[in-house]
Amino acid sequence: MASRSASSGAIPALDHLILLVNDPRTASSQIDSALERAICTFSALGFQVVRGGLHADGITSNALIVFPDGVYIELVQFEAAPGLSSGEKRADFEARRKRHWWYNSRPGWIDWCLQDGISDGMIQSINDNAHRLRQTAHEEEQRESQDGMRIVAPRLRYLPPQEGGRVTMTGEELRWKVSFPAPPEGSVGNPRSAVPFWCADLTARQLRVPLTRSVHENRSPGIAEITLLYARDTVAAYLDVSLALNQPIDAATLPISSELQLVPNQIPHRLLAAPAPAPKPDTTLAKGEGHPHHQAQMPQRFIRVIVKVAEDPQDFAWIERHGEGLYEVAIYVAADKLPATAPPDGIGKFIPNIPYLTFG
């Protein structure tokens, strides 16, 4: 049975966004660290970057950009070779890398993660809702089959959680459970990044997300919005995203064309919560000094989720290379700290072309 928080329409919290900084297919030939280059790039833009460590499988390592509201960006690198102390043969390591769920990803935004979902019953509630809506759609399609009417049904289903972890640079072991969307099979399932996955901490979250390192020289309070890009079955994609964010919507209320696709620029946005109320910025913390709990708290922050339908060659080229899903991330930055090429509204939109990052 879903918990009260899941059944009451609570908006889930965005846990983190994942930015891949090297190509898994060519990681073995990597000479310089792509992760170090990314750290330098973001540091030059005024972000405080925290080196994370090696994931438990030894295949990837990371660094974090933590924001005061508890959301973070995870910079992920595929390792060039097994660790010296692992004793693993290089051929075995490379075979394992090819089986990694992100192996077919290309550098850029590759995934997005929501917080918990297990202890609060959110994932079970979402799976139940999706299953019920699929059944209803199937029954309606059978009734309307003689008229040739096509019924759009959600495809979303989350798999049972699996354990993961990593060791921090200070030697602390972190553990968590992640729940990924089921891969496409028949009428059910989604590609990675098309919908979010979930992460529930088994060790204290503050060990994974060090809020003491969350204040930046550019005074960024966090993520303003994320944009998701889709080209095929856009109505079903929107239904799936809305379900994943615990904000189900009736397809009949959406702007839908005669081809059963969403009408661009008329699509309602969705919302995500930030994990914790954001403290007021304090520049004394920019180098990790002090503690954000000593600061006055700001109201709960929400992050807009924009759904975009591919329209121009650039959009389709992006999808061809990266797949549908997470496309663009807008980050609040103090206007006087923006690069000269950035817009004047204090929101920098990162569309990465690793190893260089540009404001859009």
mmCIF file of C-alpha atoms in Angstrom:
data_model
loop_
_atom_site.group_PDB
_atom_site.id
_atom_site.type_symbol
_atom_site.label_atom_id
_atom_site.label_comp_id
_atom_site.label_asym_id
_atom_site.label_seq_id
_atom_site.Cartn_x
_atom_site.Cartn_y
_atom_site.Cartn_z
ATOM 1 C CA MET A 1 0.000 0.000 0.000
ATOM 2 C CA ALA A 2 1.317 3.454 -0.870
ATOM 3 C CA SER A 3 2.147 5.742 1.996
ATOM 4 C CA ARG A 4 0.163 8.831 2.779
ATOM 5 C CA SER A 5 2.795 11.115 1.231
ATOM 6 C CA ALA A 6 2.677 9.260 -2.086
ATOM 7 C CA SER A 7 -1.117 9.139 -2.295
ATOM 8 C CA SER A 8 -1.603 12.797 -1.340
ATOM 9 C CA GLY A 9 -0.113 14.134 -4.574
ATOM 10 C CA ALA A 10 3.217 15.152 -3.086
ATOM 11 C CA ILE A 11 5.673 16.557 -5.616
ATOM 12 C CA PRO A 12 8.877 14.491 -5.591
ATOM 13 C CA ALA A 13 12.233 16.129 -5.038
ATOM 14 C CA LEU A 14 14.933 16.364 -7.689
ATOM 15 C CA ASP A 15 17.993 14.586 -6.304
ATOM 16 C CA HIS A 16 20.600 15.198 -9.011
ATOM 17 C CA LEU A 17 21.365 15.601 -12.712
ATOM 18 C CA ILE A 18 24.077 13.598 -14.452
ATOM 19 C CA LEU A 19 26.544 15.089 -16.899
ATOM 20 C CA LEU A 20 28.795 12.607 -18.704
ATOM 21 C CA VAL A 21 32.185 14.159 -19.454
ATOM 22 C CA ASN A 22 33.825 11.517 -21.673
ATOM 23 C CA ASP A 23 32.829 8.943 -24.271
ATOM 24 C CA PRO A 24 32.628 5.411 -22.811
ATOM 25 C CA ARG A 25 33.620 3.933 -26.176
ATOM 26 C CA THR A 26 36.986 5.712 -26.182
ATOM 27 C CA ALA A 27 37.666 5.833 -22.438
ATOM 28 C CA SER A 28 40.452 3.234 -22.715
ATOM 29 C CA SER A 29 42.520 5.553 -24.895
ATOM 30 C CA GLN A 30 41.968 8.584 -22.673
ATOM 31 C CA ILE A 31 45.275 10.156 -21.646
ATOM 32 C CA ASP A 32 44.194 13.244 -19.712
ATOM 33 C CA SER A 33 41.344 13.107 -17.213
ATOM 34 C CA ALA A 34 38.115 14.425 -18.726
ATOM 35 C CA LEU A 35 36.789 14.751 -15.187
ATOM 36 C CA GLU A 36 39.624 17.091 -14.211
ATOM 37 C CA ARG A 37 38.964 19.197 -17.319
ATOM 38 C CA ALA A 38 35.275 19.447 -16.406
ATOM 39 C CA ILE A 39 36.177 20.419 -12.831
ATOM 40 C CA CYS A 40 38.389 23.210 -14.163
ATOM 41 C CA THR A 41 35.665 24.384 -16.559
ATOM 42 C CA PHE A 42 32.958 24.627 -13.893
ATOM 43 C CA SER A 43 35.361 26.115 -11.365
ATOM 44 C CA ALA A 44 36.217 28.871 -13.847
ATOM 45 C CA LEU A 45 32.482 29.617 -14.096
ATOM 46 C CA GLY A 46 32.360 30.212 -10.344
ATOM 47 C CA PHE A 47 31.063 26.853 -9.126
ATOM 48 C CA GLN A 48 32.566 25.006 -6.193
ATOM 49 C CA VAL A 49 33.252 21.454 -7.371
ATOM 50 C CA VAL A 50 33.701 18.582 -4.893
ATOM 51 C CA ARG A 51 35.610 15.478 -5.963
ATOM 52 C CA GLY A 52 33.397 12.504 -5.212
ATOM 53 C CA GLY A 53 35.302 9.267 -5.706
ATOM 54 C CA LEU A 54 35.144 5.920 -7.465
ATOM 55 C CA HIS A 55 31.843 4.091 -7.778
ATOM 56 C CA ALA A 56 31.576 0.624 -6.282
ATOM 57 C CA ASP A 57 31.897 -1.087 -9.677
ATOM 58 C CA GLY A 58 35.190 0.707 -10.379
ATOM 59 C CA ILE A 59 33.963 1.665 -13.841
ATOM 60 C CA THR A 60 33.037 5.300 -13.216
ATOM 61 C CA SER A 61 34.157 8.130 -10.952
ATOM 62 C CA ASN A 62 32.529 11.450 -10.227
ATOM 63 C CA ALA A 63 32.666 14.997 -8.923
ATOM 64 C CA LEU A 64 29.746 17.024 -7.566
ATOM 65 C CA ILE A 65 28.387 20.536 -7.824
ATOM 66 C CA VAL A 66 26.146 20.780 -4.771
ATOM 67 C CA PHE A 67 23.577 23.565 -4.472
ATOM 68 C CA PRO A 68 22.245 25.037 -1.211
ATOM 69 C CA ASP A 69 18.808 23.450 -1.731
ATOM 70 C CA GLY A 70 20.288 19.935 -1.787
ATOM 71 C CA VAL A 71 20.149 19.304 -5.551
ATOM 72 C CA TYR A 72 23.470 18.541 -7.221
ATOM 73 C CA ILE A 73 25.011 18.022 -10.621
ATOM 74 C CA GLU A 74 27.068 14.852 -10.896
ATOM 75 C CA LEU A 75 29.986 14.987 -13.306
ATOM 76 C CA VAL A 76 30.650 11.382 -14.354
ATOM 77 C CA GLN A 77 33.710 9.932 -16.055
ATOM 78 C CA PHE A 78 34.232 6.402 -17.350
ATOM 79 C CA GLU A 79 37.590 5.170 -16.088
ATOM 80 C CA ALA A 80 40.328 4.285 -18.578
ATOM 81 C CA ALA A 81 41.498 1.138 -16.771
ATOM 82 C CA PRO A 82 40.850 -0.931 -13.645
ATOM 83 C CA GLY A 83 42.324 0.316 -10.394
ATOM 84 C CA LEU A 84 45.824 -0.923 -9.644
ATOM 85 C CA SER A 85 44.675 -2.592 -6.429
ATOM 86 C CA SER A 86 41.719 -4.382 -8.035
ATOM 87 C CA GLY A 87 43.759 -7.138 -9.686
ATOM 88 C CA GLU A 88 41.237 -7.201 -12.540
ATOM 89 C CA LYS A 89 42.420 -7.958 -16.049
ATOM 90 C CA ARG A 90 41.961 -5.096 -18.475
ATOM 91 C CA ALA A 91 39.946 -7.247 -20.896
ATOM 92 C CA ASP A 92 37.522 -8.212 -18.124
ATOM 93 C CA PHE A 93 37.237 -4.572 -17.055
ATOM 94 C CA GLU A 94 36.454 -3.430 -20.587
ATOM 95 C CA ALA A 95 33.876 -6.198 -20.978
ATOM 96 C CA ARG A 96 32.149 -4.984 -17.812
ATOM 97 C CA ARG A 97 32.262 -1.389 -19.051
ATOM 98 C CA LYS A 98 30.424 -2.381 -22.228
ATOM 99 C CA ARG A 99 27.608 -3.808 -20.080
ATOM 100 C CA HIS A 100 27.206 -0.581 -18.094
ATOM 101 C CA TRP A 101 23.779 1.084 -18.462
ATOM 102 C CA TRP A 102 25.422 4.321 -19.664
ATOM 103 C CA TYR A 103 27.893 2.732 -22.072
ATOM 104 C CA ASN A 104 25.861 3.763 -25.125
ATOM 105 C CA SER A 105 25.509 7.335 -23.854
ATOM 106 C CA ARG A 106 27.424 10.205 -25.369
ATOM 107 C CA PRO A 107 28.983 13.140 -23.490
ATOM 108 C CA GLY A 108 26.373 15.579 -22.244
ATOM 109 C CA TRP A 109 23.310 15.391 -20.006
ATOM 110 C CA ILE A 110 22.495 11.701 -19.768
ATOM 111 C CA ASP A 111 20.138 11.140 -16.824
ATOM 112 C CA TRP A 112 18.185 12.667 -13.971
ATOM 113 C CA CYS A 113 17.332 11.319 -10.558
ATOM 114 C CA LEU A 114 14.573 11.874 -7.994
ATOM 115 C CA GLN A 115 14.967 11.450 -4.244
ATOM 116 C CA ASP A 116 13.926 8.327 -2.324
ATOM 117 C CA GLY A 117 10.685 6.873 -3.749
ATOM 118 C CA ILE A 118 11.005 3.737 -1.603
ATOM 119 C CA SER A 119 10.427 4.722 2.017
ATOM 120 C CA ASP A 120 7.695 7.193 1.014
ATOM 121 C CA GLY A 121 5.919 4.668 -1.225
ATOM 122 C CA MET A 122 6.141 6.977 -4.235
ATOM 123 C CA ILE A 123 7.476 4.411 -6.715
ATOM 124 C CA GLN A 124 4.846 1.825 -5.820
ATOM 125 C CA SER A 125 2.121 4.462 -6.102
ATOM 126 C CA ILE A 126 3.404 5.559 -9.525
ATOM 127 C CA ASN A 127 3.598 1.953 -10.788
ATOM 128 C CA ASP A 128 0.053 1.306 -9.557
ATOM 129 C CA ASN A 129 -1.248 4.448 -11.266
ATOM 130 C CA ALA A 130 0.504 3.602 -14.544
ATOM 131 C CA HIS A 131 -0.808 0.021 -14.506
ATOM 132 C CA ARG A 132 -4.364 1.194 -13.809
ATOM 133 C CA LEU A 133 -4.222 3.775 -16.630
ATOM 134 C CA ARG A 134 -2.877 1.188 -19.081
ATOM 135 C CA GLN A 135 -5.745 -1.151 -18.225
ATOM 136 C CA THR A 136 -8.281 1.631 -18.641
ATOM 137 C CA ALA A 137 -6.775 2.641 -21.992
ATOM 138 C CA HIS A 138 -6.798 -0.971 -23.187
ATOM 139 C CA GLU A 139 -10.455 -1.382 -22.244
ATOM 140 C CA GLU A 140 -11.342 1.889 -23.957
ATOM 141 C CA GLU A 141 -9.424 0.908 -27.078
ATOM 142 C CA GLN A 142 -11.368 -2.361 -27.273
ATOM 143 C CA ARG A 143 -14.655 -0.475 -27.022
ATOM 144 C CA GLU A 144 -13.614 2.020 -29.708
ATOM 145 C CA SER A 145 -11.841 -0.448 -32.011
ATOM 146 C CA GLN A 146 -14.623 -0.412 -34.600
ATOM 147 C CA ASP A 147 -14.209 3.344 -35.028
ATOM 148 C CA GLY A 148 -10.476 2.998 -35.560
ATOM 149 C CA MET A 149 -9.751 5.340 -32.659
ATOM 150 C CA ARG A 150 -6.214 5.212 -31.272
ATOM 151 C CA ILE A 151 -5.872 5.410 -27.502
ATOM 152 C CA VAL A 152 -2.623 6.675 -25.978
ATOM 153 C CA ALA A 153 -1.538 4.791 -22.873
ATOM 154 C CA PRO A 154 1.380 5.380 -20.491
ATOM 155 C CA ARG A 155 4.361 3.026 -20.775
ATOM 156 C CA LEU A 156 6.015 3.783 -17.444
ATOM 157 C CA ARG A 157 7.046 1.024 -15.045
ATOM 158 C CA TYR A 158 9.831 1.125 -12.461
ATOM 159 C CA LEU A 159 11.946 -1.937 -11.729
ATOM 160 C CA PRO A 160 12.659 -3.232 -8.203
ATOM 161 C CA PRO A 161 15.472 -1.303 -6.487
ATOM 162 C CA GLN A 162 19.086 -2.441 -6.675
ATOM 163 C CA GLU A 163 21.967 -1.492 -4.409
ATOM 164 C CA GLY A 164 24.838 0.761 -5.380
ATOM 165 C CA GLY A 165 27.512 2.830 -3.711
ATOM 166 C CA ARG A 166 30.901 4.461 -3.858
ATOM 167 C CA VAL A 167 33.833 5.313 -1.630
ATOM 168 C CA THR A 168 34.489 9.021 -1.026
ATOM 169 C CA MET A 169 37.874 10.680 -1.355
ATOM 170 C CA THR A 170 38.123 10.507 2.457
ATOM 171 C CA GLY A 171 37.471 6.749 2.486
ATOM 172 C CA GLU A 172 33.841 6.795 3.642
ATOM 173 C CA GLU A 173 31.638 4.120 2.122
ATOM 174 C CA LEU A 174 28.294 5.334 0.773
ATOM 175 C CA ARG A 175 25.400 3.001 -0.019
ATOM 176 C CA TRP A 176 22.055 3.538 -1.692
ATOM 177 C CA LYS A 177 19.287 1.831 -3.637
ATOM 178 C CA VAL A 178 18.323 2.943 -7.125
ATOM 179 C CA SER A 179 15.157 2.173 -9.078
ATOM 180 C CA PHE A 180 15.441 2.443 -12.847
ATOM 181 C CA PRO A 181 12.639 2.554 -15.432
ATOM 182 C CA ALA A 182 11.971 -0.730 -17.181
ATOM 183 C CA PRO A 183 13.531 -0.748 -20.674
ATOM 184 C CA PRO A 184 11.155 -0.715 -23.655
ATOM 185 C CA GLU A 185 9.534 -4.078 -24.320
ATOM 186 C CA GLY A 186 6.221 -4.295 -26.106
ATOM 187 C CA SER A 187 3.866 -1.587 -24.842
ATOM 188 C CA VAL A 188 5.732 -0.992 -21.566
ATOM 189 C CA GLY A 189 9.050 0.644 -20.745
ATOM 190 C CA ASN A 190 11.129 3.757 -21.386
ATOM 191 C CA PRO A 191 14.689 4.500 -22.528
ATOM 192 C CA ARG A 192 17.032 5.846 -19.862
ATOM 193 C CA SER A 193 16.753 9.643 -19.430
ATOM 194 C CA ALA A 194 13.308 9.741 -21.057
ATOM 195 C CA VAL A 195 11.987 9.490 -17.495
ATOM 196 C CA PRO A 196 13.909 9.865 -14.209
ATOM 197 C CA PHE A 197 15.272 7.135 -11.981
ATOM 198 C CA TRP A 198 15.181 7.203 -8.164
ATOM 199 C CA CYS A 199 17.815 7.047 -5.423
ATOM 200 C CA ALA A 200 17.144 6.160 -1.765
ATOM 201 C CA ASP A 201 20.065 6.514 0.655
ATOM 202 C CA LEU A 202 21.073 3.628 2.917
ATOM 203 C CA THR A 203 23.757 5.790 4.539
ATOM 204 C CA ALA A 204 23.215 9.393 5.610
ATOM 205 C CA ARG A 205 22.429 11.623 2.625
ATOM 206 C CA GLN A 206 24.683 14.399 3.902
ATOM 207 C CA LEU A 207 27.640 12.071 3.332
ATOM 208 C CA ARG A 208 26.664 11.761 -0.332
ATOM 209 C CA VAL A 209 25.594 15.391 -0.699
ATOM 210 C CA PRO A 210 27.931 17.648 1.345
ATOM 211 C CA LEU A 211 25.906 20.828 1.900
ATOM 212 C CA THR A 212 28.924 22.398 3.580
ATOM 213 C CA ARG A 213 30.351 22.711 0.052
ATOM 214 C CA SER A 214 27.222 24.180 -1.542
ATOM 215 C CA VAL A 215 27.925 27.899 -1.799
ATOM 216 C CA HIS A 216 29.519 29.216 -4.971
ATOM 217 C CA GLU A 217 31.476 32.287 -5.984
ATOM 218 C CA ASN A 218 28.849 32.996 -8.645
ATOM 219 C CA ARG A 219 26.200 32.927 -5.853
ATOM 220 C CA SER A 220 24.131 30.263 -7.595
ATOM 221 C CA PRO A 221 21.204 29.072 -5.434
ATOM 222 C CA GLY A 222 20.476 26.124 -7.724
ATOM 223 C CA ILE A 223 18.666 24.796 -10.779
ATOM 224 C CA ALA A 224 16.022 27.040 -12.348
ATOM 225 C CA GLU A 225 14.521 24.554 -14.784
ATOM 226 C CA ILE A 226 15.259 21.496 -16.867
ATOM 227 C CA THR A 227 14.081 20.852 -20.406
ATOM 228 C CA LEU A 228 13.160 17.436 -21.784
ATOM 229 C CA LEU A 229 13.197 16.859 -25.548
ATOM 230 C CA TYR A 230 11.047 14.313 -27.403
ATOM 231 C CA ALA A 231 10.329 13.597 -31.060
ATOM 232 C CA ARG A 232 8.295 10.372 -31.149
ATOM 233 C CA ASP A 233 5.057 9.467 -29.338
ATOM 234 C CA THR A 234 5.220 12.785 -27.548
ATOM 235 C CA VAL A 235 1.818 12.393 -25.888
ATOM 236 C CA ALA A 236 2.817 9.083 -24.303
ATOM 237 C CA ALA A 237 6.165 10.619 -23.298
ATOM 238 C CA TYR A 238 4.381 13.475 -21.553
ATOM 239 C CA LEU A 239 2.005 11.089 -19.785
ATOM 240 C CA ASP A 240 4.991 9.047 -18.570
ATOM 241 C CA VAL A 241 6.882 12.090 -17.291
ATOM 242 C CA SER A 242 3.773 13.398 -15.547
ATOM 243 C CA LEU A 243 3.258 10.034 -13.862
ATOM 244 C CA ALA A 244 6.918 9.820 -12.841
ATOM 245 C CA LEU A 245 6.596 13.249 -11.208
ATOM 246 C CA ASN A 246 3.413 12.112 -9.411
ATOM 247 C CA GLN A 247 1.391 14.630 -11.424
ATOM 248 C CA PRO A 248 -0.810 12.452 -13.654
ATOM 249 C CA ILE A 249 -2.796 14.269 -16.313
ATOM 250 C CA ASP A 250 -5.718 13.380 -18.571
ATOM 251 C CA ALA A 251 -4.488 13.180 -22.175
ATOM 252 C CA ALA A 252 -7.780 14.742 -23.297
ATOM 253 C CA THR A 253 -6.710 18.024 -21.679
ATOM 254 C CA LEU A 254 -3.449 18.270 -23.659
ATOM 255 C CA PRO A 255 -2.851 20.226 -26.886
ATOM 256 C CA ILE A 256 -2.723 17.332 -29.385
ATOM 257 C CA SER A 257 -2.425 17.538 -33.158
ATOM 258 C CA SER A 258 -4.318 15.388 -35.657
ATOM 259 C CA GLU A 259 -1.201 13.161 -35.810
ATOM 260 C CA LEU A 260 -1.575 12.472 -32.070
ATOM 261 C CA GLN A 261 1.510 14.506 -31.190
ATOM 262 C CA LEU A 262 1.850 17.346 -28.703
ATOM 263 C CA VAL A 263 1.526 20.821 -30.165
ATOM 264 C CA PRO A 264 4.829 22.683 -29.608
ATOM 265 C CA ASN A 265 4.897 25.746 -27.330
ATOM 266 C CA GLN A 266 1.514 24.921 -25.794
ATOM 267 C CA ILE A 267 2.603 22.165 -23.408
ATOM 268 C CA PRO A 268 1.977 22.683 -19.673
ATOM 269 C CA HIS A 269 5.150 22.544 -17.591
ATOM 270 C CA ARG A 270 5.571 20.198 -14.628
ATOM 271 C CA LEU A 271 7.239 20.809 -11.262
ATOM 272 C CA LEU A 272 9.874 19.237 -9.061
ATOM 273 C CA ALA A 273 10.639 20.166 -5.482
ATOM 274 C CA ALA A 274 14.115 20.851 -4.115
ATOM 275 C CA PRO A 275 15.165 18.416 -1.361
ATOM 276 C CA ALA A 276 15.587 21.096 1.316
ATOM 277 C CA PRO A 277 14.744 24.778 1.859
ATOM 278 C CA ALA A 278 17.586 26.846 0.450
ATOM 279 C CA PRO A 279 19.626 28.986 2.847
ATOM 280 C CA LYS A 280 20.342 32.596 1.963
ATOM 281 C CA PRO A 281 23.688 32.866 0.159
ATOM 282 C CA ASP A 282 26.734 33.556 2.287
ATOM 283 C CA THR A 283 29.923 34.287 0.411
ATOM 284 C CA THR A 284 32.025 33.253 3.418
ATOM 285 C CA LEU A 285 31.077 29.687 2.578
ATOM 286 C CA ALA A 286 32.362 29.853 -0.977
ATOM 287 C CA LYS A 287 35.514 27.990 0.016
ATOM 288 C CA GLY A 288 33.704 25.483 2.235
ATOM 289 C CA GLU A 289 34.088 27.493 5.434
ATOM 290 C CA GLY A 290 31.372 27.487 8.053
ATOM 291 C CA HIS A 291 28.103 25.576 7.775
ATOM 292 C CA PRO A 292 24.908 26.392 5.836
ATOM 293 C CA HIS A 293 22.695 25.425 8.798
ATOM 294 C CA HIS A 294 23.793 28.669 10.441
ATOM 295 C CA GLN A 295 22.052 30.644 7.702
ATOM 296 C CA ALA A 296 18.468 31.886 7.562
ATOM 297 C CA GLN A 297 16.261 29.538 5.562
ATOM 298 C CA MET A 298 14.429 30.551 2.407
ATOM 299 C CA PRO A 299 11.035 29.115 1.376
ATOM 300 C CA GLN A 300 10.760 25.753 -0.355
ATOM 301 C CA ARG A 301 12.058 25.975 -3.930
ATOM 302 C CA PHE A 302 10.475 24.379 -6.964
ATOM 303 C CA ILE A 303 12.103 23.577 -10.297
ATOM 304 C CA ARG A 304 10.222 23.809 -13.576
ATOM 305 C CA VAL A 305 10.233 20.840 -15.935
ATOM 306 C CA ILE A 306 9.740 21.977 -19.536
ATOM 307 C CA VAL A 307 8.697 19.476 -22.195
ATOM 308 C CA LYS A 308 9.849 20.399 -25.693
ATOM 309 C CA VAL A 309 8.844 18.783 -28.980
ATOM 310 C CA ALA A 310 11.652 18.476 -31.537
ATOM 311 C CA GLU A 311 11.072 20.879 -34.424
ATOM 312 C CA ASP A 312 14.345 21.887 -36.087
ATOM 313 C CA PRO A 313 17.405 19.994 -37.387
ATOM 314 C CA GLN A 314 19.394 20.790 -34.233
ATOM 315 C CA ASP A 315 16.745 19.102 -32.070
ATOM 316 C CA PHE A 316 16.627 15.983 -34.233
ATOM 317 C CA ALA A 317 20.411 15.807 -34.393
ATOM 318 C CA TRP A 318 20.554 15.945 -30.603
ATOM 319 C CA ILE A 319 18.050 13.083 -30.298
ATOM 320 C CA GLU A 320 19.920 11.044 -32.891
ATOM 321 C CA ARG A 321 23.079 11.354 -30.800
ATOM 322 C CA HIS A 322 21.738 11.365 -27.236
ATOM 323 C CA GLY A 323 18.239 9.933 -27.352
ATOM 324 C CA GLU A 324 15.080 11.508 -25.973
ATOM 325 C CA GLY A 325 14.926 12.981 -22.492
ATOM 326 C CA LEU A 326 17.093 15.420 -20.545
ATOM 327 C CA TYR A 327 18.241 18.115 -22.978
ATOM 328 C CA GLU A 328 18.950 21.428 -21.290
ATOM 329 C CA VAL A 329 19.572 22.674 -17.754
ATOM 330 C CA ALA A 330 19.068 26.277 -16.645
ATOM 331 C CA ILE A 331 21.042 27.339 -13.566
ATOM 332 C CA TYR A 332 20.485 30.493 -11.535
ATOM 333 C CA VAL A 333 23.646 32.577 -11.370
ATOM 334 C CA ALA A 334 24.144 36.120 -10.046
ATOM 335 C CA ALA A 335 23.846 38.463 -13.027
ATOM 336 C CA ASP A 336 27.161 40.168 -12.263
ATOM 337 C CA LYS A 337 28.897 36.761 -12.263
ATOM 338 C CA LEU A 338 27.746 35.598 -15.687
ATOM 339 C CA PRO A 339 30.213 35.259 -18.568
ATOM 340 C CA ALA A 340 30.021 38.009 -21.180
ATOM 341 C CA THR A 341 28.214 35.671 -23.602
ATOM 342 C CA ALA A 342 25.441 34.807 -21.123
ATOM 343 C CA PRO A 343 21.903 36.252 -21.123
ATOM 344 C CA PRO A 344 21.256 39.189 -18.756
ATOM 345 C CA ASP A 345 18.488 37.535 -16.724
ATOM 346 C CA GLY A 346 20.790 35.680 -14.332
ATOM 347 C CA ILE A 347 19.909 32.260 -15.739
ATOM 348 C CA GLY A 348 22.676 30.425 -17.525
ATOM 349 C CA LYS A 349 21.542 27.605 -19.829
ATOM 350 C CA PHE A 350 24.172 24.923 -20.182
ATOM 351 C CA ILE A 351 24.090 22.877 -23.375
ATOM 352 C CA PRO A 352 27.339 20.973 -23.004
ATOM 353 C CA ASN A 353 29.608 20.038 -25.846
ATOM 354 C CA ILE A 354 32.282 18.404 -23.763
ATOM 355 C CA PRO A 355 35.003 19.325 -22.969
ATOM 356 C CA TYR A 356 33.688 22.858 -23.519
ATOM 357 C CA LEU A 357 30.509 24.234 -21.948
ATOM 358 C CA THR A 358 28.586 27.136 -23.419
ATOM 359 C CA PHE A 359 25.729 29.331 -22.277
ATOM 360 C CA GLY A 360 22.760 29.066 -24.649
#
